[in-house]
Structures are given as C-alpha cells and as structure tokens.
Amino acid sequence: MEEEIELKTAPADFRFPTTNQTRHCFTRYIEFHRCTTAKGEESNDCERFAKYYRALCPGEWVEKWNEQRESGTFPGPL
Amino acid sequence: MIVLKWLFLTISPCDAAEPWQLGSQDAATPIMQGIIDLHHDIFFFLILILVFVLWILVRALWHFHYKKNAIPQRIVHGTTIEILRTIFPSIISMFIAIPSFALLYSMDEVVVDPAITIKAIGHQWYRTYEYSDYNSSDEQSLTFDSYMIPEEDLELGQSRLLEVDNRVVVPAKTHLRIIVTSADVPHSWAVPSSGVKCDAVPGRLNQISILVQREGVYYGQCSEICGTNHAFTPIVVEAVPRKDYGSRVSNQLIPQTGEA
C-alpha cells in the first residue's frame, strides 16, 4: 500500500495550448519512438516521453499504433 | 419537521440535480464559481432592463389607449432619444461583456501544470476511466468501467439514474487534467457542480483543466445523444482528501488486476 503516490503527469505543452490535445498525444508517442531509435531501446532518457504519451493517449490508441508499427503501416514520421 | 428539513438542506451542498431545482448546483471549482458570479452580474442588468421595458410598455398602453387618446401621434424622429437608446444599451453590453470575456479567457488559461491526468472515454453505454500516470509499460495501471446502477439495485438514499458502480476518484485541491474522448459515437462528459461539459468525440482528445476545491461526490449525466441508453450513462466524481487519494487508487488497483 503506497503511502504517498507522487502526483506528476505530462506537463502542459505550449505547442498545444488549445482544448484539442490529439496532436499532443501523437507527438509525444512519436517523440518517444524517435528517441529510442536515436538512443537505443534501453535508454532511460526516453522514459520521460513514454510517461507523457501513456498519460495522454488512451490505451486503445497506443495498442493500435504499436500494432501498426510492427506491421510497418504506422502513419507518422517515426 | 419542515424547519428541521430546511436546516438539513442548507448544510448539505447541492452537487446533484434536485427535483424542482431552479438555480445552479453549488460550485466545486473556481470555473463554476465564476459562471455563477457571471450569472449574477448579468441577472442584475437583466432585471433592470426588464423593469424598464415593462414600465414603458404599461405606461404606453395606459396613456395611449384608443378611448382616452383617440388621435394617434405622428412623431417619426427624436434625435435625443435615438442617441440615448443606442448609447445606453452599448454601455450595458459592455458591462456584461467585460466579466464574460474575463471568465471565458481565464477558463482557457492553464497556468499550473496539472498533477494528474485522467482519461474519460465514452462508450455505448458506459464510461471507462484510465489513470495512466504510474505505469512503467504500455499496460495501464488503472482502468475501470463505470456503469449506472439500475433502479432495482439502488440502496436507500441513492439517486435514481445518477449512481454508478465505480466512481472517478480524484484528489481535492489538486489541478487535474481530464482528457475526454469516445470509443464509438459522440458523448459528452458533464459535471454541473464543477462547471464542466466537454464533448467526447471519437478520434479526438479534448482536454479540460479543473481544480476541485472541496471534497464531496459530484454527479453529472451524458450530454450528447448517443443511442438508446443515453439517459443511463451518468458520471460520478468523488473528490477525496489528497492524502487519501493514494490509498483509494491502490485499493482499486488490487481488484482490477483480477478483472482487467
């Protein structure tokens, strides 16, 4: 039983100041995967981006994108 | 008995729809308080204008009745009155617009980074909530569905069409970011006490920032027609003290790992 969960989440991004955060979630996902291709799969620097996209993006979207990446049909600049 | 009933009602805040309710529910966030204050500002001018217009109308009907005043007036111009009746409404509009725009733009300002992100996903005809701030892999740490409790299963004291099995637990006095979306058709996530109504559009993530200022249980209902059970997908937000939030979320984690 945790005593105090640290309350931290993806910060407000000035690139996405409006209500529509769809692009924010997508951008964070892409940033994470670009970071892992640049720095390696096990790099801890990329974990920050992973936390951000997991906080913002619904699980179903992440699963769908993971499948698309595996099949090579991901529609984004990875 | 009536006195006792009134005493009791005044000390419990109105955070759900009440029968024959006339005014707003009690505010639980600064946004809702701003909306209520704006309503009071506008209502003041509204009463002024209403009384003025009614007075002029009644006066005209009284003094220019065809029996008392058979000859109609032939006035077509009146420069002074025309100038006045243009300037005064403009000034009144300005007095209404200033607090209105101030509230509107302050609602959009996200000054403080939120502490928690909660995703509210609408389905036909239930809601899914995801708290994904703490997971270390792509599986969610906390996802649960929230179904309305049907009338036959309600306990004494619970509200009809408003109670759910799993409530959204949030810490009070904490900046929250709620991301609203849908998995099938458009829904809308509305909690009147918090001054929130945000459409859940499939393929789009709408963000709202709220700060719930007091502990309590807040009720709302789906606000976008989404099919046959649109009336039966309520929302219940439970704001708990910040120190209790951790244990509440962990408690929900344990049964969830079995079901999810």
mmCIF file of C-alpha atoms in Angstrom:
data_model
loop_
_atom_site.group_PDB
_atom_site.id
_atom_site.type_symbol
_atom_site.label_atom_id
_atom_site.label_comp_id
_atom_site.label_asym_id
_atom_site.label_seq_id
_atom_site.Cartn_x
_atom_site.Cartn_y
_atom_site.Cartn_z
ATOM 1 C CA MET A 1 0.000 0.000 0.000
ATOM 2 C CA GLU A 2 1.681 3.218 -1.092
ATOM 3 C CA GLU A 3 1.856 5.984 1.485
ATOM 4 C CA GLU A 4 2.075 8.853 -0.930
ATOM 5 C CA ILE A 5 1.787 8.456 -4.670
ATOM 6 C CA GLU A 6 3.845 11.167 -6.307
ATOM 7 C CA LEU A 7 1.397 13.226 -8.316
ATOM 8 C CA LYS A 8 3.112 14.001 -11.581
ATOM 9 C CA THR A 9 1.904 13.851 -15.134
ATOM 10 C CA ALA A 10 2.595 15.140 -18.611
ATOM 11 C CA PRO A 11 3.070 18.903 -18.309
ATOM 12 C CA ALA A 12 1.070 21.413 -20.285
ATOM 13 C CA ASP A 13 2.831 21.826 -23.627
ATOM 14 C CA PHE A 14 2.876 25.334 -25.067
ATOM 15 C CA ARG A 15 2.920 23.843 -28.576
ATOM 16 C CA PHE A 16 -0.624 22.633 -27.905
ATOM 17 C CA PRO A 17 -2.382 25.391 -25.984
ATOM 18 C CA THR A 18 -5.920 24.582 -27.095
ATOM 19 C CA THR A 19 -8.527 22.126 -25.962
ATOM 20 C CA ASN A 20 -7.720 19.652 -28.725
ATOM 21 C CA GLN A 21 -4.840 17.567 -27.438
ATOM 22 C CA THR A 22 -4.957 14.859 -30.129
ATOM 23 C CA ARG A 23 -1.763 16.131 -31.746
ATOM 24 C CA HIS A 24 -0.100 16.416 -28.337
ATOM 25 C CA CYS A 25 -0.618 12.721 -27.627
ATOM 26 C CA PHE A 26 0.507 11.764 -31.142
ATOM 27 C CA THR A 27 3.580 13.965 -30.966
ATOM 28 C CA ARG A 28 4.678 12.533 -27.627
ATOM 29 C CA TYR A 29 4.292 8.991 -28.969
ATOM 30 C CA ILE A 30 6.407 9.832 -31.996
ATOM 31 C CA GLU A 31 8.999 11.631 -29.867
ATOM 32 C CA PHE A 32 9.390 8.542 -27.708
ATOM 33 C CA HIS A 33 9.948 6.255 -30.656
ATOM 34 C CA ARG A 34 12.300 8.662 -32.358
ATOM 35 C CA CYS A 35 14.223 8.875 -29.107
ATOM 36 C CA THR A 36 14.521 5.103 -28.838
ATOM 37 C CA THR A 37 15.694 4.752 -32.432
ATOM 38 C CA ALA A 38 18.244 7.501 -31.821
ATOM 39 C CA LYS A 39 19.460 6.494 -28.380
ATOM 40 C CA GLY A 40 18.687 2.799 -28.154
ATOM 41 C CA GLU A 41 15.852 0.756 -26.720
ATOM 42 C CA GLU A 42 17.025 0.697 -23.125
ATOM 43 C CA SER A 43 17.909 4.367 -22.768
ATOM 44 C CA ASN A 44 16.445 5.998 -19.688
ATOM 45 C CA ASP A 45 16.207 9.404 -21.302
ATOM 46 C CA CYS A 46 13.330 8.212 -23.402
ATOM 47 C CA GLU A 47 11.327 7.054 -20.405
ATOM 48 C CA ARG A 48 10.165 10.632 -19.869
ATOM 49 C CA PHE A 49 8.445 10.674 -23.277
ATOM 50 C CA ALA A 50 6.970 7.275 -22.585
ATOM 51 C CA LYS A 51 5.336 8.559 -19.406
ATOM 52 C CA TYR A 52 3.934 11.539 -21.284
ATOM 53 C CA TYR A 53 2.299 9.581 -24.064
ATOM 54 C CA ARG A 54 0.945 6.969 -21.682
ATOM 55 C CA ALA A 55 -0.646 9.686 -19.582
ATOM 56 C CA LEU A 56 -2.261 11.423 -22.531
ATOM 57 C CA CYS A 57 -3.180 8.714 -25.009
ATOM 58 C CA PRO A 58 -5.958 6.214 -24.474
ATOM 59 C CA GLY A 59 -4.751 2.628 -24.188
ATOM 60 C CA GLU A 60 -6.612 1.554 -27.312
ATOM 61 C CA TRP A 61 -4.853 4.136 -29.420
ATOM 62 C CA VAL A 62 -1.430 3.055 -28.114
ATOM 63 C CA GLU A 63 -2.199 -0.599 -28.836
ATOM 64 C CA LYS A 64 -3.356 0.207 -32.336
ATOM 65 C CA TRP A 65 -0.260 2.271 -33.041
ATOM 66 C CA ASN A 66 2.020 -0.432 -31.655
ATOM 67 C CA GLU A 67 0.413 -2.951 -33.993
ATOM 68 C CA GLN A 68 0.761 -0.554 -36.891
ATOM 69 C CA ARG A 69 4.415 -0.015 -36.113
ATOM 70 C CA GLU A 70 5.030 -3.739 -36.037
ATOM 71 C CA SER A 71 3.305 -4.233 -39.359
ATOM 72 C CA GLY A 72 5.020 -1.199 -40.846
ATOM 73 C CA THR A 73 1.821 0.737 -41.513
ATOM 74 C CA PHE A 74 2.208 3.446 -38.882
ATOM 75 C CA PRO A 75 1.157 6.761 -40.468
ATOM 76 C CA GLY A 76 3.670 9.007 -38.780
ATOM 77 C CA PRO A 77 7.239 10.279 -39.104
ATOM 78 C CA LEU A 78 8.945 7.811 -36.799
ATOM 79 C CA MET B 1 -40.414 18.881 10.593
ATOM 80 C CA ILE B 2 -40.261 21.375 7.753
ATOM 81 C CA VAL B 3 -37.906 23.527 9.806
ATOM 82 C CA LEU B 4 -35.688 20.550 10.501
ATOM 83 C CA LYS B 5 -35.735 19.612 6.832
ATOM 84 C CA TRP B 6 -34.738 23.131 5.778
ATOM 85 C CA LEU B 7 -31.949 23.195 8.344
ATOM 86 C CA PHE B 8 -30.582 19.965 6.997
ATOM 87 C CA LEU B 9 -30.789 21.006 3.366
ATOM 88 C CA THR B 10 -28.890 24.220 3.949
ATOM 89 C CA ILE B 11 -25.850 22.449 5.296
ATOM 90 C CA SER B 12 -25.505 19.858 2.566
ATOM 91 C CA PRO B 13 -24.279 21.271 -0.738
ATOM 92 C CA CYS B 14 -26.244 20.620 -3.882
ATOM 93 C CA ASP B 15 -23.955 18.556 -6.094
ATOM 94 C CA ALA B 16 -26.606 16.643 -7.985
ATOM 95 C CA ALA B 17 -29.800 17.560 -9.749
ATOM 96 C CA GLU B 18 -32.620 18.188 -7.307
ATOM 97 C CA PRO B 19 -36.343 17.913 -8.039
ATOM 98 C CA TRP B 20 -37.822 21.302 -8.986
ATOM 99 C CA GLN B 21 -34.375 22.846 -8.872
ATOM 100 C CA LEU B 22 -34.359 26.445 -10.056
ATOM 101 C CA GLY B 23 -30.780 27.633 -9.635
ATOM 102 C CA SER B 24 -27.369 26.163 -10.325
ATOM 103 C CA GLN B 25 -25.810 23.416 -8.315
ATOM 104 C CA ASP B 26 -23.242 24.559 -5.753
ATOM 105 C CA ALA B 27 -19.842 25.365 -7.162
ATOM 106 C CA ALA B 28 -16.981 22.979 -6.544
ATOM 107 C CA THR B 29 -14.400 24.580 -8.819
ATOM 108 C CA PRO B 30 -13.273 28.142 -9.495
ATOM 109 C CA ILE B 31 -14.718 27.854 -13.002
ATOM 110 C CA MET B 32 -18.198 27.096 -11.718
ATOM 111 C CA GLN B 33 -17.940 29.840 -9.150
ATOM 112 C CA GLY B 34 -17.019 32.216 -11.957
ATOM 113 C CA ILE B 35 -20.001 31.073 -14.001
ATOM 114 C CA ILE B 36 -22.352 31.612 -11.066
ATOM 115 C CA ASP B 37 -20.893 35.066 -10.394
ATOM 116 C CA LEU B 38 -21.235 35.997 -14.054
ATOM 117 C CA HIS B 39 -24.827 34.830 -13.951
ATOM 118 C CA HIS B 40 -25.481 37.148 -11.006
ATOM 119 C CA ASP B 41 -23.810 40.066 -12.818
ATOM 120 C CA ILE B 42 -25.902 39.572 -15.929
ATOM 121 C CA PHE B 43 -29.082 38.930 -13.971
ATOM 122 C CA PHE B 44 -28.770 42.345 -12.347
ATOM 123 C CA PHE B 45 -28.794 44.110 -15.718
ATOM 124 C CA LEU B 46 -31.478 41.752 -16.899
ATOM 125 C CA ILE B 47 -33.821 42.817 -14.102
ATOM 126 C CA LEU B 48 -33.040 46.476 -14.725
ATOM 127 C CA ILE B 49 -33.887 46.173 -18.389
ATOM 128 C CA LEU B 50 -36.957 44.046 -17.726
ATOM 129 C CA VAL B 51 -38.422 46.520 -15.251
ATOM 130 C CA PHE B 52 -37.666 49.448 -17.539
ATOM 131 C CA VAL B 53 -39.215 47.843 -20.609
ATOM 132 C CA LEU B 54 -42.289 46.666 -18.721
ATOM 133 C CA TRP B 55 -42.756 50.116 -17.232
ATOM 134 C CA ILE B 56 -42.568 51.836 -20.609
ATOM 135 C CA LEU B 57 -44.876 49.241 -22.132
ATOM 136 C CA VAL B 58 -47.523 49.531 -19.433
ATOM 137 C CA ARG B 59 -47.276 53.300 -19.477
ATOM 138 C CA ALA B 60 -47.737 53.406 -23.246
ATOM 139 C CA LEU B 61 -50.695 51.057 -23.094
ATOM 140 C CA TRP B 62 -52.296 53.126 -20.329
ATOM 141 C CA HIS B 63 -51.817 56.616 -21.686
ATOM 142 C CA PHE B 64 -52.364 55.915 -25.370
ATOM 143 C CA HIS B 65 -55.467 53.777 -25.062
ATOM 144 C CA TYR B 66 -57.737 54.499 -28.017
ATOM 145 C CA LYS B 67 -60.628 55.512 -25.744
ATOM 146 C CA LYS B 68 -58.576 58.065 -23.817
ATOM 147 C CA ASN B 69 -56.407 59.257 -26.690
ATOM 148 C CA ALA B 70 -58.220 58.863 -29.984
ATOM 149 C CA ILE B 71 -55.774 60.791 -32.170
ATOM 150 C CA PRO B 72 -52.513 58.903 -32.784
ATOM 151 C CA GLN B 73 -49.246 60.797 -32.572
ATOM 152 C CA ARG B 74 -47.350 61.485 -35.750
ATOM 153 C CA ILE B 75 -43.856 61.668 -34.316
ATOM 154 C CA VAL B 76 -41.320 59.999 -36.595
ATOM 155 C CA HIS B 77 -37.995 61.405 -35.321
ATOM 156 C CA GLY B 78 -36.482 62.159 -31.957
ATOM 157 C CA THR B 79 -32.770 62.636 -32.207
ATOM 158 C CA THR B 80 -32.075 62.784 -28.491
ATOM 159 C CA ILE B 81 -33.955 59.625 -27.638
ATOM 160 C CA GLU B 82 -32.413 57.805 -30.574
ATOM 161 C CA ILE B 83 -28.923 58.674 -29.423
ATOM 162 C CA LEU B 84 -29.724 57.694 -25.833
ATOM 163 C CA ARG B 85 -31.326 54.382 -26.746
ATOM 164 C CA THR B 86 -28.221 53.482 -28.735
ATOM 165 C CA ILE B 87 -25.631 54.596 -26.204
ATOM 166 C CA PHE B 88 -27.233 53.081 -23.100
ATOM 167 C CA PRO B 89 -27.580 49.528 -24.446
ATOM 168 C CA SER B 90 -23.989 49.706 -25.706
ATOM 169 C CA ILE B 91 -22.808 50.638 -22.250
ATOM 170 C CA ILE B 92 -24.865 47.892 -20.670
ATOM 171 C CA SER B 93 -23.494 45.393 -23.213
ATOM 172 C CA MET B 94 -20.003 46.477 -22.300
ATOM 173 C CA PHE B 95 -20.702 45.931 -18.602
ATOM 174 C CA ILE B 96 -21.911 42.451 -19.410
ATOM 175 C CA ALA B 97 -19.104 41.663 -21.846
ATOM 176 C CA ILE B 98 -16.218 42.558 -19.536
ATOM 177 C CA PRO B 99 -16.791 39.910 -16.856
ATOM 178 C CA SER B 100 -17.950 37.454 -19.513
ATOM 179 C CA PHE B 101 -14.769 37.625 -21.566
ATOM 180 C CA ALA B 102 -12.642 37.692 -18.439
ATOM 181 C CA LEU B 103 -14.187 34.401 -17.365
ATOM 182 C CA LEU B 104 -14.001 32.899 -20.848
ATOM 183 C CA TYR B 105 -10.300 33.548 -21.294
ATOM 184 C CA SER B 106 -9.411 32.618 -17.741
ATOM 185 C CA MET B 107 -11.082 29.254 -18.275
ATOM 186 C CA ASP B 108 -8.660 28.503 -21.095
ATOM 187 C CA GLU B 109 -5.553 29.592 -19.245
ATOM 188 C CA VAL B 110 -3.593 26.664 -17.894
ATOM 189 C CA VAL B 111 -1.233 28.393 -15.515
ATOM 190 C CA VAL B 112 -0.169 25.483 -13.359
ATOM 191 C CA ASP B 113 0.912 22.144 -14.750
ATOM 192 C CA PRO B 114 -1.653 19.530 -13.833
ATOM 193 C CA ALA B 115 -0.740 16.954 -11.247
ATOM 194 C CA ILE B 116 -2.844 14.143 -12.617
ATOM 195 C CA THR B 117 -4.235 13.158 -15.984
ATOM 196 C CA ILE B 118 -7.420 11.132 -16.100
ATOM 197 C CA LYS B 119 -8.851 9.872 -19.346
ATOM 198 C CA ALA B 120 -12.615 9.643 -19.593
ATOM 199 C CA ILE B 121 -13.629 7.501 -22.539
ATOM 200 C CA GLY B 122 -17.245 7.285 -23.529
ATOM 201 C CA HIS B 123 -18.767 4.081 -24.795
ATOM 202 C CA GLN B 124 -22.240 2.974 -25.644
ATOM 203 C CA TRP B 125 -23.436 2.944 -22.861
ATOM 204 C CA TYR B 126 -20.893 3.221 -20.066
ATOM 205 C CA ARG B 127 -17.686 5.069 -19.339
ATOM 206 C CA THR B 128 -14.111 3.919 -18.994
ATOM 207 C CA TYR B 129 -11.633 5.808 -16.886
ATOM 208 C CA GLU B 130 -7.883 5.410 -17.250
ATOM 209 C CA TYR B 131 -5.352 6.630 -14.756
ATOM 210 C CA SER B 132 -2.095 6.028 -16.574
ATOM 211 C CA ASP B 133 0.379 8.259 -14.817
ATOM 212 C CA TYR B 134 2.119 5.497 -12.953
ATOM 213 C CA ASN B 135 2.607 2.589 -15.279
ATOM 214 C CA SER B 136 6.032 1.608 -16.425
ATOM 215 C CA SER B 137 4.929 -0.180 -19.579
ATOM 216 C CA ASP B 138 2.166 0.158 -22.099
ATOM 217 C CA GLU B 139 -0.385 -1.659 -19.983
ATOM 218 C CA GLN B 140 -2.482 0.742 -17.946
ATOM 219 C CA SER B 141 -2.009 0.768 -14.239
ATOM 220 C CA LEU B 142 -5.645 1.567 -13.595
ATOM 221 C CA THR B 143 -8.530 1.232 -15.998
ATOM 222 C CA PHE B 144 -12.083 0.596 -14.974
ATOM 223 C CA ASP B 145 -15.559 0.795 -16.401
ATOM 224 C CA SER B 146 -18.309 2.823 -14.829
ATOM 225 C CA TYR B 147 -21.864 1.571 -15.326
ATOM 226 C CA MET B 148 -25.034 3.102 -13.994
ATOM 227 C CA ILE B 149 -26.586 1.235 -11.096
ATOM 228 C CA PRO B 150 -30.014 0.103 -12.311
ATOM 229 C CA GLU B 151 -33.043 1.160 -10.341
ATOM 230 C CA GLU B 152 -33.689 -2.257 -8.886
ATOM 231 C CA ASP B 153 -30.210 -2.402 -7.358
ATOM 232 C CA LEU B 154 -30.256 1.008 -5.697
ATOM 233 C CA GLU B 155 -29.923 1.273 -1.946
ATOM 234 C CA LEU B 156 -31.934 3.628 0.229
ATOM 235 C CA GLY B 157 -30.735 7.201 -0.183
ATOM 236 C CA GLN B 158 -29.092 6.751 -3.558
ATOM 237 C CA SER B 159 -30.162 8.824 -6.534
ATOM 238 C CA ARG B 160 -32.045 7.247 -9.403
ATOM 239 C CA LEU B 161 -30.295 7.364 -12.791
ATOM 240 C CA LEU B 162 -27.268 9.041 -11.205
ATOM 241 C CA GLU B 163 -25.351 6.398 -9.257
ATOM 242 C CA VAL B 164 -22.570 4.314 -10.759
ATOM 243 C CA ASP B 165 -20.686 1.283 -9.589
ATOM 244 C CA ASN B 166 -17.170 2.710 -9.927
ATOM 245 C CA ARG B 167 -16.720 6.402 -9.289
ATOM 246 C CA VAL B 168 -13.941 8.598 -10.593
ATOM 247 C CA VAL B 169 -11.789 9.220 -7.546
ATOM 248 C CA VAL B 170 -9.834 12.457 -7.665
ATOM 249 C CA PRO B 171 -7.817 14.325 -5.057
ATOM 250 C CA ALA B 172 -9.353 17.599 -3.925
ATOM 251 C CA LYS B 173 -7.421 20.856 -4.209
ATOM 252 C CA THR B 174 -5.268 19.415 -6.982
ATOM 253 C CA HIS B 175 -5.009 20.569 -10.578
ATOM 254 C CA LEU B 176 -6.424 17.862 -12.789
ATOM 255 C CA ARG B 177 -6.308 17.374 -16.482
ATOM 256 C CA ILE B 178 -9.234 15.367 -17.794
ATOM 257 C CA ILE B 179 -8.902 14.063 -21.341
ATOM 258 C CA VAL B 180 -12.298 13.281 -22.797
ATOM 259 C CA THR B 181 -12.780 11.076 -25.804
ATOM 260 C CA SER B 182 -15.035 8.382 -27.117
ATOM 261 C CA ALA B 183 -14.597 4.903 -28.482
ATOM 262 C CA ASP B 184 -17.669 4.828 -30.702
ATOM 263 C CA VAL B 185 -20.145 7.708 -31.070
ATOM 264 C CA PRO B 186 -20.053 11.246 -29.655
ATOM 265 C CA HIS B 187 -20.852 11.525 -25.973
ATOM 266 C CA SER B 188 -20.357 14.403 -23.555
ATOM 267 C CA TRP B 189 -18.789 14.404 -20.120
ATOM 268 C CA ALA B 190 -20.689 16.838 -17.941
ATOM 269 C CA VAL B 191 -20.489 17.546 -14.217
ATOM 270 C CA PRO B 192 -22.500 20.702 -13.436
ATOM 271 C CA SER B 193 -21.036 21.322 -9.960
ATOM 272 C CA SER B 194 -17.594 21.503 -11.482
ATOM 273 C CA GLY B 195 -18.723 23.687 -14.366
ATOM 274 C CA VAL B 196 -17.606 21.057 -16.851
ATOM 275 C CA LYS B 197 -19.221 19.947 -20.042
ATOM 276 C CA CYS B 198 -16.890 18.556 -22.637
ATOM 277 C CA ASP B 199 -17.829 16.652 -25.759
ATOM 278 C CA ALA B 200 -16.350 13.214 -26.194
ATOM 279 C CA VAL B 201 -15.628 12.916 -29.890
ATOM 280 C CA PRO B 202 -14.205 9.707 -31.350
ATOM 281 C CA GLY B 203 -10.717 10.271 -32.706
ATOM 282 C CA ARG B 204 -10.200 13.467 -30.743
ATOM 283 C CA LEU B 205 -8.812 14.176 -27.287
ATOM 284 C CA ASN B 206 -10.417 17.132 -25.558
ATOM 285 C CA GLN B 207 -8.637 18.480 -22.533
ATOM 286 C CA ILE B 208 -10.239 20.219 -19.570
ATOM 287 C CA SER B 209 -8.429 21.565 -16.526
ATOM 288 C CA ILE B 210 -10.242 21.612 -13.244
ATOM 289 C CA LEU B 211 -9.402 22.159 -9.632
ATOM 290 C CA VAL B 212 -11.967 20.642 -7.296
ATOM 291 C CA GLN B 213 -11.923 22.828 -4.234
ATOM 292 C CA ARG B 214 -13.865 20.739 -1.774
ATOM 293 C CA GLU B 215 -14.326 17.084 -1.011
ATOM 294 C CA GLY B 216 -17.604 15.560 -1.984
ATOM 295 C CA VAL B 217 -19.433 13.493 -4.547
ATOM 296 C CA TYR B 218 -20.482 15.234 -7.747
ATOM 297 C CA TYR B 219 -22.985 13.882 -10.224
ATOM 298 C CA GLY B 220 -23.475 14.521 -13.887
ATOM 299 C CA GLN B 221 -25.036 12.927 -16.933
ATOM 300 C CA CYS B 222 -24.137 12.234 -20.527
ATOM 301 C CA SER B 223 -24.854 15.358 -22.540
ATOM 302 C CA GLU B 224 -24.731 14.274 -26.159
ATOM 303 C CA ILE B 225 -27.268 11.908 -27.657
ATOM 304 C CA CYS B 226 -25.526 8.601 -28.095
ATOM 305 C CA GLY B 227 -28.188 5.995 -28.640
ATOM 306 C CA THR B 228 -30.871 4.235 -26.735
ATOM 307 C CA ASN B 229 -29.239 4.360 -23.293
ATOM 308 C CA HIS B 230 -28.059 7.944 -23.500
ATOM 309 C CA ALA B 231 -30.088 8.784 -20.384
ATOM 310 C CA PHE B 232 -28.486 5.951 -18.445
ATOM 311 C CA THR B 233 -24.790 6.798 -18.532
ATOM 312 C CA PRO B 234 -24.147 9.100 -15.607
ATOM 313 C CA ILE B 235 -20.854 10.379 -14.268
ATOM 314 C CA VAL B 236 -19.901 10.434 -10.613
ATOM 315 C CA VAL B 237 -16.761 12.200 -9.448
ATOM 316 C CA GLU B 238 -15.644 11.643 -5.883
ATOM 317 C CA ALA B 239 -13.143 14.157 -4.547
ATOM 318 C CA VAL B 240 -11.182 12.790 -1.628
ATOM 319 C CA PRO B 241 -8.509 14.432 0.525
ATOM 320 C CA ARG B 242 -5.164 14.394 -1.167
ATOM 321 C CA LYS B 243 -3.567 12.136 1.415
ATOM 322 C CA ASP B 244 -6.312 9.536 0.998
ATOM 323 C CA TYR B 245 -6.054 9.561 -2.782
ATOM 324 C CA GLY B 246 -3.076 7.219 -2.890
ATOM 325 C CA SER B 247 -4.746 4.510 -0.834
ATOM 326 C CA ARG B 248 -8.033 4.831 -2.717
ATOM 327 C CA VAL B 249 -6.333 4.394 -6.070
ATOM 328 C CA SER B 250 -4.267 1.464 -4.785
ATOM 329 C CA ASN B 251 -7.427 -0.169 -3.433
ATOM 330 C CA GLN B 252 -8.930 -0.026 -6.874
ATOM 331 C CA LEU B 253 -5.749 -1.424 -8.374
ATOM 332 C CA ILE B 254 -5.951 -4.669 -6.429
ATOM 333 C CA PRO B 255 -9.389 -5.902 -7.560
ATOM 334 C CA GLN B 256 -8.748 -4.518 -11.030
ATOM 335 C CA THR B 257 -5.689 -6.650 -11.773
ATOM 336 C CA GLY B 258 -8.031 -9.623 -11.485
ATOM 337 C CA GLU B 259 -10.654 -8.206 -13.832
ATOM 338 C CA ALA B 260 -8.772 -6.062 -16.317
#
